[in-house]
Coordinates of C-alpha atoms in Angstrom, one line a residue:
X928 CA -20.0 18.2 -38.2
X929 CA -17.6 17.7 -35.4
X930 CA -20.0 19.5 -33.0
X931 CA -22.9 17.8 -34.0
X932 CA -20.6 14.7 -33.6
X933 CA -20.0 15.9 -29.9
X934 CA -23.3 16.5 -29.3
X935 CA -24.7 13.2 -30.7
X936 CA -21.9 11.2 -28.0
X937 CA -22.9 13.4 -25.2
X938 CA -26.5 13.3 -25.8
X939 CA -26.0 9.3 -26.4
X940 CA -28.9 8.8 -23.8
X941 CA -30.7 11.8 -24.9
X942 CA -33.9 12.1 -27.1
X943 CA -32.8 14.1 -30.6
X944 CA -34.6 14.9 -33.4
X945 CA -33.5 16.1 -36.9
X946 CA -34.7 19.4 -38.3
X947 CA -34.1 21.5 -41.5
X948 CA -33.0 24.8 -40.8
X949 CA -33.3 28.0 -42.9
X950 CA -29.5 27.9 -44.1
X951 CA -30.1 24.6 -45.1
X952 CA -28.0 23.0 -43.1
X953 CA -29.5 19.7 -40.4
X954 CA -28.9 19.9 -37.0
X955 CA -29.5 18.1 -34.3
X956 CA -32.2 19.3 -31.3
X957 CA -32.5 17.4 -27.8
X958 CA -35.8 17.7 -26.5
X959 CA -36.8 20.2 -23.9
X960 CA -36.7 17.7 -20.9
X961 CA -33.0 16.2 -21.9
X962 CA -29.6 18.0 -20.9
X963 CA -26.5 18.3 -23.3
X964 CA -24.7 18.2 -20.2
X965 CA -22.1 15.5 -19.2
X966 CA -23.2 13.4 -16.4
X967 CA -20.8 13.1 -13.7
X968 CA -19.7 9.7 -13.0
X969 CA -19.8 9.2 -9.3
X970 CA -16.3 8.0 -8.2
X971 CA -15.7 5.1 -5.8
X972 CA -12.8 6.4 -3.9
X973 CA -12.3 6.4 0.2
X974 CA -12.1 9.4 1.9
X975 CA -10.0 9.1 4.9
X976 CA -8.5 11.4 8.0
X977 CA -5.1 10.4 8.4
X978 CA -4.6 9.9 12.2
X979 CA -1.1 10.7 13.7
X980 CA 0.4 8.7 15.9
X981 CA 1.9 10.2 19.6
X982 CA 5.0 11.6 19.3
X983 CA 8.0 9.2 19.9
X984 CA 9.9 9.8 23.1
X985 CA 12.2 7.1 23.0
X986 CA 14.5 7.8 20.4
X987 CA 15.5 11.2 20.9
X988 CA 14.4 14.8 19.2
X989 CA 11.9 14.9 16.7
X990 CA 11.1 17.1 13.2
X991 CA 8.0 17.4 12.0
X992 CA 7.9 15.1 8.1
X993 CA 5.6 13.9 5.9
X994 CA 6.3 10.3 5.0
X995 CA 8.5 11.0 2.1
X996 CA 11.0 12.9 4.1
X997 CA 10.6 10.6 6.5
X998 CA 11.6 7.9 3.8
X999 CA 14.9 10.4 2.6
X1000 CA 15.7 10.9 6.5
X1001 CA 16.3 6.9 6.2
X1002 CA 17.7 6.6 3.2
X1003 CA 20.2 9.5 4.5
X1004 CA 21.1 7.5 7.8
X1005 CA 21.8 4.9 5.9
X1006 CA 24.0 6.2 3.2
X1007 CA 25.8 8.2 6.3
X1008 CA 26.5 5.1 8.4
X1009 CA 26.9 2.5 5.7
X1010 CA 29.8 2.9 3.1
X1011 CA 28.9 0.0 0.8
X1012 CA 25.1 1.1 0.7
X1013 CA 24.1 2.1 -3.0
X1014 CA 20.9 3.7 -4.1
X1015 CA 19.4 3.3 -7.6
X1016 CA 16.4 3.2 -9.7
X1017 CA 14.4 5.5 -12.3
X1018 CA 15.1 9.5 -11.6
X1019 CA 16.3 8.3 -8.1
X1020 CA 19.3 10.8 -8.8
X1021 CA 17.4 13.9 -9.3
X1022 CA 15.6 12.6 -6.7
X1023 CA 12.6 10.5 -7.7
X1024 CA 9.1 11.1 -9.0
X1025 CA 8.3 11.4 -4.9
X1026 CA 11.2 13.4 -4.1
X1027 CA 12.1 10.9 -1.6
X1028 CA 16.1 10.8 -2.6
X1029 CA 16.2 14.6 -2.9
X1030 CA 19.6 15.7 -2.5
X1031 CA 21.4 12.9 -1.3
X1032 CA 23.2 12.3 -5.1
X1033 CA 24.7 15.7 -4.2
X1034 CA 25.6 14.6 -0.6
X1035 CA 27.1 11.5 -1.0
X1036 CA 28.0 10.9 -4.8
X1037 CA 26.8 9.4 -8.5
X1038 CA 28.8 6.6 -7.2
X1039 CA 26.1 5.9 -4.4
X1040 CA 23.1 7.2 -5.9
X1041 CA 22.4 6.4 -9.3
X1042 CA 19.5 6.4 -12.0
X1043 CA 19.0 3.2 -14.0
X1044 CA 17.9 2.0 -17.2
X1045 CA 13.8 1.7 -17.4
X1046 CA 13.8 -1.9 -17.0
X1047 CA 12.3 -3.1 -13.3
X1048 CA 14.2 -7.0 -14.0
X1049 CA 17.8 -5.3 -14.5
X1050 CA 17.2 -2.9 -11.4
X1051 CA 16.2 -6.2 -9.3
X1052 CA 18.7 -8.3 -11.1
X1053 CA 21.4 -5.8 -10.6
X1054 CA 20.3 -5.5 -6.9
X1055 CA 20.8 -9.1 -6.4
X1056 CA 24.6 -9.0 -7.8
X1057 CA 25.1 -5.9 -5.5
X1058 CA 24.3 -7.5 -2.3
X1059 CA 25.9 -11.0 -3.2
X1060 CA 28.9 -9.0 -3.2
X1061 CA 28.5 -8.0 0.4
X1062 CA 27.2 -4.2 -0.5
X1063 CA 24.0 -2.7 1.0
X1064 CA 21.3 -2.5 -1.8
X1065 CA 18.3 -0.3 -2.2
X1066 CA 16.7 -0.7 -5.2
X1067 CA 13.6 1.5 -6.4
X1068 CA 10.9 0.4 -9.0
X1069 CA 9.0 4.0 -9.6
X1070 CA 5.6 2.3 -9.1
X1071 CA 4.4 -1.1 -7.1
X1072 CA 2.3 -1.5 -10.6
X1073 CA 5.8 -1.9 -12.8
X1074 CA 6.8 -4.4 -10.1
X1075 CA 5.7 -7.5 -12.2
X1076 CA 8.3 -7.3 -15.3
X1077 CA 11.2 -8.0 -11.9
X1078 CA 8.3 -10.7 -10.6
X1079 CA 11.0 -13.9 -11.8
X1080 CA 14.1 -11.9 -10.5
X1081 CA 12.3 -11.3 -7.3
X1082 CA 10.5 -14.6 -6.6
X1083 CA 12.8 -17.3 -8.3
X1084 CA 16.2 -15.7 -7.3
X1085 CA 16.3 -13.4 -4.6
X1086 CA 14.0 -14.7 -2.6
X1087 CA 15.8 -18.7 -2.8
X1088 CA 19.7 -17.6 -3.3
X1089 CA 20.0 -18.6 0.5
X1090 CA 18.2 -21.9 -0.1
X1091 CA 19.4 -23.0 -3.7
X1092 CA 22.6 -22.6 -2.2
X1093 CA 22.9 -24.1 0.8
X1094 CA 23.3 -20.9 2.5
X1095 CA 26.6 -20.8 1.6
X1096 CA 25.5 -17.4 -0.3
X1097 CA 22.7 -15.0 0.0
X1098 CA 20.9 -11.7 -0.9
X1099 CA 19.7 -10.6 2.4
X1100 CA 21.2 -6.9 1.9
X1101 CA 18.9 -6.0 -1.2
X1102 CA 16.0 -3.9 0.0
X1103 CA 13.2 -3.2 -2.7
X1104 CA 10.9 0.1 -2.2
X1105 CA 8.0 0.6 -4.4
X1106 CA 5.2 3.5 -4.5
X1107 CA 2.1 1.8 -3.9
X1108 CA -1.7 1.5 -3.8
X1109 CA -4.0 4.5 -5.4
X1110 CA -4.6 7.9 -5.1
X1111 CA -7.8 8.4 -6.8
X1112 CA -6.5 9.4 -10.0
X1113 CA -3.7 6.6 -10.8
X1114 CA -5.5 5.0 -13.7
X1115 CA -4.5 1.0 -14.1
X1116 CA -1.1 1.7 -14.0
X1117 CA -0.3 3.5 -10.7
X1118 CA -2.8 2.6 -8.3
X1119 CA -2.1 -1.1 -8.0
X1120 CA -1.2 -3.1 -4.4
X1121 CA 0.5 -6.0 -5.8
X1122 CA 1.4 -7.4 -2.0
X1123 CA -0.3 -10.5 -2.0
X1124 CA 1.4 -11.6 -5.2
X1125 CA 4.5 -12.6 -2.8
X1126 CA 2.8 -13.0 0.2
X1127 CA 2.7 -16.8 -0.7
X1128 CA 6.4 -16.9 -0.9
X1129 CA 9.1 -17.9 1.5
X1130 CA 12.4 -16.0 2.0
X1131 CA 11.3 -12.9 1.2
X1132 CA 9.8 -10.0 4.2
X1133 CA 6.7 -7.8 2.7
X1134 CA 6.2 -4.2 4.4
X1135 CA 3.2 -1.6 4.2
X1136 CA 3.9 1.4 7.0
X1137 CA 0.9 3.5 8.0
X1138 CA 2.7 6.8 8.7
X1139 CA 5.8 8.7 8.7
X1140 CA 7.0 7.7 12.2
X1141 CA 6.7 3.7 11.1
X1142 CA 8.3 4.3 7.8
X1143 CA 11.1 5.7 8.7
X1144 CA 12.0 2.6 11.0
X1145 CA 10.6 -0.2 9.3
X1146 CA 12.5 0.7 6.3
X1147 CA 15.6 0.7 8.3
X1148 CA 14.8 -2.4 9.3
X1149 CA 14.5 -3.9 6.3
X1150 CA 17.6 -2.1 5.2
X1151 CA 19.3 -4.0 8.6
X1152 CA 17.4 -7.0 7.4
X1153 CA 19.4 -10.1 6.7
X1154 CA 16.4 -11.0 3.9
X1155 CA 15.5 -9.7 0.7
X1156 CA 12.4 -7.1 1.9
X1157 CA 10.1 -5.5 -0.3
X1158 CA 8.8 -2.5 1.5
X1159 CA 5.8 -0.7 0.3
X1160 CA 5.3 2.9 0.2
X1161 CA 1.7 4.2 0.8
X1162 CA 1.6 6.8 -2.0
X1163 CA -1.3 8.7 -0.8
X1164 CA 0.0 9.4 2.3
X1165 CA 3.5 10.4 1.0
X1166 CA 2.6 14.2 1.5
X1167 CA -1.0 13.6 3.2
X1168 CA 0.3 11.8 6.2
X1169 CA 2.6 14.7 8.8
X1170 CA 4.2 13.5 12.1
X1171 CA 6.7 14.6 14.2
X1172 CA 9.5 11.8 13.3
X1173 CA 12.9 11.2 15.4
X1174 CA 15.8 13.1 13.6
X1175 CA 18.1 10.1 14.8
X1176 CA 18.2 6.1 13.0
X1177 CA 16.1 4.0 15.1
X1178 CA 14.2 0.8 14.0
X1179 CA 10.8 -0.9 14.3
X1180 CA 10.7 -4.4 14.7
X1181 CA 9.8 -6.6 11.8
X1182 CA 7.3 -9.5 11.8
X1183 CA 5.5 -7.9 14.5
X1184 CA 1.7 -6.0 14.6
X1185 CA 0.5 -3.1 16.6
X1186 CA -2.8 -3.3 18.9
X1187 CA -3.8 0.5 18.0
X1188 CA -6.9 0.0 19.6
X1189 CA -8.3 -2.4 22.2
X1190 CA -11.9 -3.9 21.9
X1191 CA -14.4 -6.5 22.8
X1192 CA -16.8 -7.6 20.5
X1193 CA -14.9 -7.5 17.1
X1194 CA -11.4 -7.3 15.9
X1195 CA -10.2 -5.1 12.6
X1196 CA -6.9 -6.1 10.7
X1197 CA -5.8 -4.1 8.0
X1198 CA -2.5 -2.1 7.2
X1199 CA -0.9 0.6 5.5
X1200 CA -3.1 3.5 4.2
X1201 CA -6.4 1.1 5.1
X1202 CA -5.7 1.4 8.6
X1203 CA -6.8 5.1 9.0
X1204 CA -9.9 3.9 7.2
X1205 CA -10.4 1.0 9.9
X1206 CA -9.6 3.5 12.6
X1207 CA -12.7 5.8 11.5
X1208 CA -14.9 2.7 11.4
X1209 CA -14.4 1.2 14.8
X1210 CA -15.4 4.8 15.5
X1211 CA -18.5 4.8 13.6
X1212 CA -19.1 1.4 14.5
X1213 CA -19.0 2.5 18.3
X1214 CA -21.3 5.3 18.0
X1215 CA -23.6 3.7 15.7
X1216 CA -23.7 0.5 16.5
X1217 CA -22.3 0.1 20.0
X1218 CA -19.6 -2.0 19.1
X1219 CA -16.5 -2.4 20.8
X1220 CA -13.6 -2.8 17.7
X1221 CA -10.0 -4.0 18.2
X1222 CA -7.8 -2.5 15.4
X1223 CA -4.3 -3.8 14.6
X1224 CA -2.0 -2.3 12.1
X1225 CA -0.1 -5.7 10.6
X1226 CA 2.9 -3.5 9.3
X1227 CA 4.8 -7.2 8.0
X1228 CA 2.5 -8.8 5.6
X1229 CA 5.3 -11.6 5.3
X1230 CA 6.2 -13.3 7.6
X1231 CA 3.1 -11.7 9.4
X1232 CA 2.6 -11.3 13.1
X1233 CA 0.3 -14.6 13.7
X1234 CA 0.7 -15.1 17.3
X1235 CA -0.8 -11.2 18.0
X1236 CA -3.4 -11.4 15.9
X1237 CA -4.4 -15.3 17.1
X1238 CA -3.8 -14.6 20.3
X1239 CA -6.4 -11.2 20.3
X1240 CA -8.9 -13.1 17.9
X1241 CA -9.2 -15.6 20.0
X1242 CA -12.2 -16.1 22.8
X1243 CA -14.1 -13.8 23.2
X1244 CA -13.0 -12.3 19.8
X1245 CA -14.3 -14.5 17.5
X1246 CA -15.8 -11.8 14.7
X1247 CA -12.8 -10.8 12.3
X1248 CA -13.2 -8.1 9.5
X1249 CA -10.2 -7.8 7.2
X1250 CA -9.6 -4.8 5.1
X1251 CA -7.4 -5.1 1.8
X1252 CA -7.1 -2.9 -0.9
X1253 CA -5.7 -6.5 -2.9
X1254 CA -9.0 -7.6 -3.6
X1255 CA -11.3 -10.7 -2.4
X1256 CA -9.6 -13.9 -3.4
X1257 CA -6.0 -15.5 -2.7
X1258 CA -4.6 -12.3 -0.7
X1259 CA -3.0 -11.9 2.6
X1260 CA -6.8 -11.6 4.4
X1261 CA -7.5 -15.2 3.3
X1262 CA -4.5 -16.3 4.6
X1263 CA -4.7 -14.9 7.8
X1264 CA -8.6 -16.1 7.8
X1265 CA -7.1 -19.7 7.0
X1266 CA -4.1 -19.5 9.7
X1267 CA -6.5 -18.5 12.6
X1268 CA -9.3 -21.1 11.8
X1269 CA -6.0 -23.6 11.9
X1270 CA -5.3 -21.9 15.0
X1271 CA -8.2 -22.3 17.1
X1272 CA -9.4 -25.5 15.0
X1273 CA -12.8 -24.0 14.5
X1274 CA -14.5 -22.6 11.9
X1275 CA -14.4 -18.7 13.0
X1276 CA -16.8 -15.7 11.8
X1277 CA -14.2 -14.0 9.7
X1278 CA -15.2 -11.2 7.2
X1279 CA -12.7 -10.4 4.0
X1280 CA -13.1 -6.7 2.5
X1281 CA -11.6 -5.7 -0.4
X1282 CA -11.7 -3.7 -3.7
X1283 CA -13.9 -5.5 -5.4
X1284 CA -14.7 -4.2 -9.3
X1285 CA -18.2 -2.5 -10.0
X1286 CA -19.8 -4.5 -12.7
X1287 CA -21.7 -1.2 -13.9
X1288 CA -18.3 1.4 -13.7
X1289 CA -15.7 -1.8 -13.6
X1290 CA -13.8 0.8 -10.7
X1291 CA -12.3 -0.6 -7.7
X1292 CA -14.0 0.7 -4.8
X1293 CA -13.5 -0.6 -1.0
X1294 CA -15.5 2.2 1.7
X1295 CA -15.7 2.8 5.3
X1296 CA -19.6 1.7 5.0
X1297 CA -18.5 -1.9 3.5
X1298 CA -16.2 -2.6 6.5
X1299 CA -19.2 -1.0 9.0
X1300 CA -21.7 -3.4 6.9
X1301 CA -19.4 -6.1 7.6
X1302 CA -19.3 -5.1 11.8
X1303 CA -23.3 -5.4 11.4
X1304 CA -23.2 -8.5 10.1
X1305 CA -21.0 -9.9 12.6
X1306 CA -22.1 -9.0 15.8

């Protein structure tokens, strides 16, 4: 029965008929033209080639990392050159579900790196009472997608301590770092990019890196940061993404986008792991197309390079496509469409591309073609 049971789900769509058999038992036949097999689902997933950047000259010799040692080799500068900095979060002392605090418990003490209860509100809550106290704070919440239960801590109290009190007290030393966006087999629960849920709010600093080289000093930036920062961590890229990454601390200014790639007829703003994806359409764009693409890596989603990206998208640059894996509505691509229509006091060609749900699979799915689609339509 339970193979007949089987057979009747995956033939669902299948024509069967019932017939007797000589031990008296019924089975089930498909019909000579149907297959028992399982149809593969086609899966709505980006294929990428993560580009390297050049390797860094200016801050001294390099090792080759993939952006999760490049995250440890921050964390470790940090803990080395800061004695109040703490580390904590869930498994961060055997060193995390990404192995990016592998062996610094053992290097600097339980006292400085430290696992935590599962409960994302205490972490952030505790990292708030840490770095009102004057000590460096680095909390981690395992997965951007368990982000939300800390969503009051984060929003209503870290982000306005300085303002609720006058600045006579403030936060600025807590740094947040979360695992984030998908991987292709992350389910609902670990393939989420929750940034645009506090890109709409003041006194905190949002960062995505797109590499190993901009991780590393970015996050000890934010680290340096006197505000609360919520730094990002591509997941996908944590062993996909190799560069050769200064063995020294160094730091990448905050608040401030990279021109990757100059062009003339339209302009590409994306960041994080989307940028690599942008990167191979302005490439397919130009050979297919003839179009000249600008691409610029955002890095800071909050408070976001606007005078960079105005400045570029302004004449002759008037065609804008935006790539975000947030979705359509109310993220940081409609805001920077609303800031640069403000800007130039016209209403601009902008384009907004972002996972979008399948109404036939209900799967996110954002593509190089849907970003070159949006190129055609704008030129």
């Amino acid at each position: 029965m339970a193979a007949a049971a089987r057979l009747f789900i995956r033939g669902a769509n299948s024509k069967l008929s019932i017939a007797p058999s000589s031990l008296g038992v019924t089975l089930l036949k498909l019909s000579p033209n149907c297959s028992s097999r399982t149809k593969t689902q086609r899966r709505h997933a980006t294929h990428f080639t993560f580009q390297p950047d050049p390797v860094p000259s200016q801050y001294g010799p390099t090792q080759k990392m993939n952006l999760f040692q490049s995250i440890t080799s921050a964390l470790d500068n940090t803990l080395a050159s800061d004695p109040t900095a703490v580390i904590f979060g869930e498994d961060v002392a055997f060193g995390g579900v990404f192995r990016c605090t592998v062996g610094l418990r053992d290097k600097y003490g339980k006292d400085r790196v430290f696992n935590t209860p599962l409960c994302e509100q205490g972490i952030v809550g505790f990292g708030i009472g840490v770095a009102v106290a004057g000590a460096t704070a680095i909390a981690e919440i395992q997965f951007a997608d368990y982000i939300f239960p800390a969503f009051d801590q984060i929003v209503n109290e870290a982000a306005k301590y300085r303002y609720r009190s006058g600045n006579l007290f403030d936060c600025g030393n807590l740094t947040i770092r979360a695992p984030w966006g998908c991987v292709g087999h992350g389910a609902l629960y670990h393939s989420q990019s929750p940034e645009a849920f506090f890109a709409h709010c003041p006194g905190l600093k949002i960062v995505i890196p797109r590499g190993p080289i901009q991780a590393k000093g970015l996050l000890l930036s934010c680290i340096a940061d006197k505000n609360p920062c919520i730094f990002f961590e591509p997941k996908i890229l944590y062993r996909a993404a190799v560069e050769q990454v200064p063995e020294e601390p160094y730091t990448i200014p905050l608040s401030q986008a990279e021109i990757l790639q100059e062009g003339s007829d339209v302009t590409l703003v994306s960041w994080g792991t989307q940028i690599h994806v942008l990167k191979e359409v302005a490439s397919m764009a130009q050979e297919k197309l003839g179009v000249s693409c600008e691409v610029i890596d955002l890095q800071t989603i909050l408070p976001w390079d606007i005078e960079t990206v105005c400045k570029v998208v302004g004449f002759p640059l008037e065609r804008t496509v935006q790539l975000s894996s947030f979705g359509l509505r109310c993220g940081q691509t409609e805001i920077i469409e609303v800031s640069l229509q403000a800007d130039n006091k016209t209403e601009r060609k902008t384009q907004n591309v972002g996972s979008h749900k399948d109404r036939k699979t209900s799967k996110s799915r954002w593509s190089k073609q849907d970003a070159c689609l949006s190129v055609t339509r704008h030129r």
